[in-house]
Amino acid sequence: MKLLLSLTLALLINVAYAQTDTILDCAIEANKKGMVYLKSFQTKLVPVNGDESGKTWSVVLNKGVKYRFYLCENNEDKPKHVVLTLFDKTHPESEPYGSTQKKGHFYFECNKAGTYEVSIRYKKGAANNATSAVGVLLFVKRKK
């Protein structure tokens, strides 16, 4: 287990984007709470003429599992300029299952196994400066 944690931390350190201490702190803190790191979503957003675009990833989630999505931006625990959202075909990005709009994280209890989309985008009107961000997907627990 220590080897796995060491390899995960080494991988996070060598990632091309978002290599801040805060991001490592996010992963370490989650591990202390008994959550399991599953995946990270790293991006560097650069505004182009006020464009608020971002990046989207597909992720397969399992029914009966509680997940936590955490977002870190540059050196901020609570993101100021970006937002992470979880959505799919039945819940479009404008009406997502969850979002970090108000907090830097949210929990999602998956009731239907399938492919979901995770996006990291600038908050409305916040596309002024380039920023690095990383979203972290954590396993919390399986429903009984």
Coordinates of C-alpha atoms in Angstrom, one line a residue:
M1 CA 0.0 0.0 0.0
K2 CA 2.9 2.4 0.8
L3 CA 4.5 1.6 -2.5
L4 CA 1.2 2.3 -4.3
L5 CA 0.8 5.6 -2.5
S6 CA 4.5 6.5 -3.2
L7 CA 4.0 5.7 -6.9
T8 CA 0.8 7.8 -7.1
L9 CA 2.5 10.7 -5.5
A10 CA 5.5 10.4 -7.8
L11 CA 3.2 10.4 -10.8
L12 CA 1.4 13.4 -9.6
I13 CA 4.7 15.3 -9.1
N14 CA 5.7 14.5 -12.7
V15 CA 2.5 15.6 -14.3
A16 CA 2.9 18.3 -16.9
Y17 CA 0.1 20.5 -15.6
A18 CA -0.9 21.7 -12.1
Q19 CA 2.1 20.6 -10.2
T20 CA 1.5 22.5 -7.0
D21 CA 1.8 21.5 -3.3
T22 CA -1.9 22.1 -2.9
I23 CA -2.8 19.4 -5.4
L24 CA -0.6 16.9 -3.5
D25 CA -2.2 18.1 -0.3
C26 CA -5.6 17.3 -1.7
A27 CA -4.6 13.7 -2.5
I28 CA -2.9 13.2 0.9
E29 CA -5.8 14.6 2.9
A30 CA -8.3 12.4 1.0
N31 CA -6.1 9.4 1.8
K32 CA -6.1 10.3 5.5
K33 CA -10.0 10.3 5.5
G34 CA -10.0 6.7 4.2
M35 CA -11.0 7.6 0.6
V36 CA -9.2 6.0 -2.3
Y37 CA -7.7 7.9 -5.2
L38 CA -9.1 6.7 -8.5
K39 CA -8.3 9.3 -11.2
S40 CA -7.2 12.9 -11.8
F41 CA -8.3 15.3 -14.5
Q42 CA -5.5 17.9 -15.2
T43 CA -5.8 20.9 -17.5
K44 CA -4.3 24.2 -18.2
L45 CA -7.0 26.8 -19.3
V46 CA -5.9 29.7 -21.4
P47 CA -8.6 32.3 -22.3
V48 CA -9.0 33.2 -25.9
N49 CA -11.0 36.4 -26.5
G50 CA -13.0 35.8 -23.3
D51 CA -13.9 32.3 -24.4
E52 CA -15.0 30.2 -21.4
S53 CA -14.3 26.8 -22.9
G54 CA -12.5 24.1 -21.0
K55 CA -11.8 20.4 -21.2
T56 CA -14.1 17.3 -20.9
W57 CA -13.3 13.7 -19.9
S58 CA -15.4 10.5 -20.0
V59 CA -15.4 8.4 -16.8
V60 CA -17.3 5.1 -16.1
L61 CA -18.9 5.1 -12.7
N62 CA -20.5 2.1 -10.9
K63 CA -24.0 1.8 -9.4
G64 CA -24.1 1.7 -5.6
V65 CA -20.8 3.6 -5.1
K66 CA -20.4 7.0 -3.4
Y67 CA -17.7 9.2 -5.0
R68 CA -16.1 12.5 -4.1
F69 CA -15.0 15.0 -6.8
Y70 CA -12.4 17.5 -5.6
L71 CA -11.1 20.5 -7.6
C72 CA -7.9 22.4 -7.0
E73 CA -6.8 25.5 -8.9
N74 CA -3.2 26.8 -8.9
N75 CA -2.5 27.3 -5.2
E76 CA -6.1 27.6 -4.0
D77 CA -8.0 25.1 -2.0
K78 CA -11.3 26.6 -3.1
P79 CA -11.2 27.3 -6.9
K80 CA -11.9 30.9 -7.8
H81 CA -11.9 30.9 -11.6
V82 CA -12.8 27.4 -12.6
V83 CA -15.6 24.9 -11.9
L84 CA -15.8 21.1 -12.2
T85 CA -19.1 19.5 -13.3
L86 CA -20.4 16.0 -13.6
F87 CA -23.1 15.3 -16.2
D88 CA -24.4 12.8 -18.8
K89 CA -27.0 12.6 -21.6
T90 CA -29.9 12.7 -19.2
H91 CA -28.5 15.6 -17.1
P92 CA -26.8 18.0 -19.5
E93 CA -23.9 20.2 -18.3
S94 CA -26.4 23.1 -17.7
E95 CA -28.2 20.8 -15.2
P96 CA -25.4 18.6 -13.8
Y97 CA -25.4 15.9 -11.1
G98 CA -22.9 17.9 -9.2
S99 CA -20.7 20.9 -9.4
T100 CA -17.9 22.7 -7.5
Q101 CA -19.5 26.1 -8.2
K102 CA -20.0 26.8 -4.4
K103 CA -17.5 24.5 -2.8
G104 CA -14.2 23.0 -3.9
H105 CA -15.8 19.5 -3.9
F106 CA -19.0 17.5 -4.1
Y107 CA -20.2 13.9 -3.4
F108 CA -22.1 11.8 -5.9
E109 CA -24.0 8.6 -5.1
C110 CA -24.2 6.7 -8.4
N111 CA -27.6 5.1 -8.9
K112 CA -27.0 4.0 -12.5
A113 CA -23.8 2.5 -13.8
G114 CA -22.6 4.1 -17.0
T115 CA -20.4 6.6 -18.7
Y116 CA -20.5 10.2 -17.3
E117 CA -18.7 13.3 -18.4
V118 CA -16.5 15.5 -16.2
S119 CA -15.6 19.0 -17.3
I120 CA -13.4 21.7 -16.0
R121 CA -14.2 25.1 -17.3
Y122 CA -13.9 28.8 -16.4
K123 CA -16.7 30.1 -14.2
K124 CA -18.9 32.6 -16.1
G125 CA -17.0 35.9 -16.5
A126 CA -13.7 34.5 -15.0
A127 CA -11.8 33.8 -18.2
N128 CA -9.3 36.6 -17.7
N129 CA -6.0 34.7 -16.9
A130 CA -4.4 31.4 -17.7
T131 CA -4.8 28.9 -14.9
S132 CA -4.0 25.3 -14.1
A133 CA -6.5 23.0 -12.4
V134 CA -6.8 19.4 -11.4
G135 CA -9.9 17.5 -10.5
V136 CA -9.6 14.4 -8.4
L137 CA -12.0 11.5 -8.3
L138 CA -12.1 9.5 -5.1
F139 CA -13.9 6.4 -4.0
V140 CA -15.7 7.0 -0.7
K141 CA -17.7 3.8 0.0
R142 CA -20.0 1.2 -1.5
K143 CA -23.7 1.2 -0.5
K144 CA -24.8 -1.8 1.6

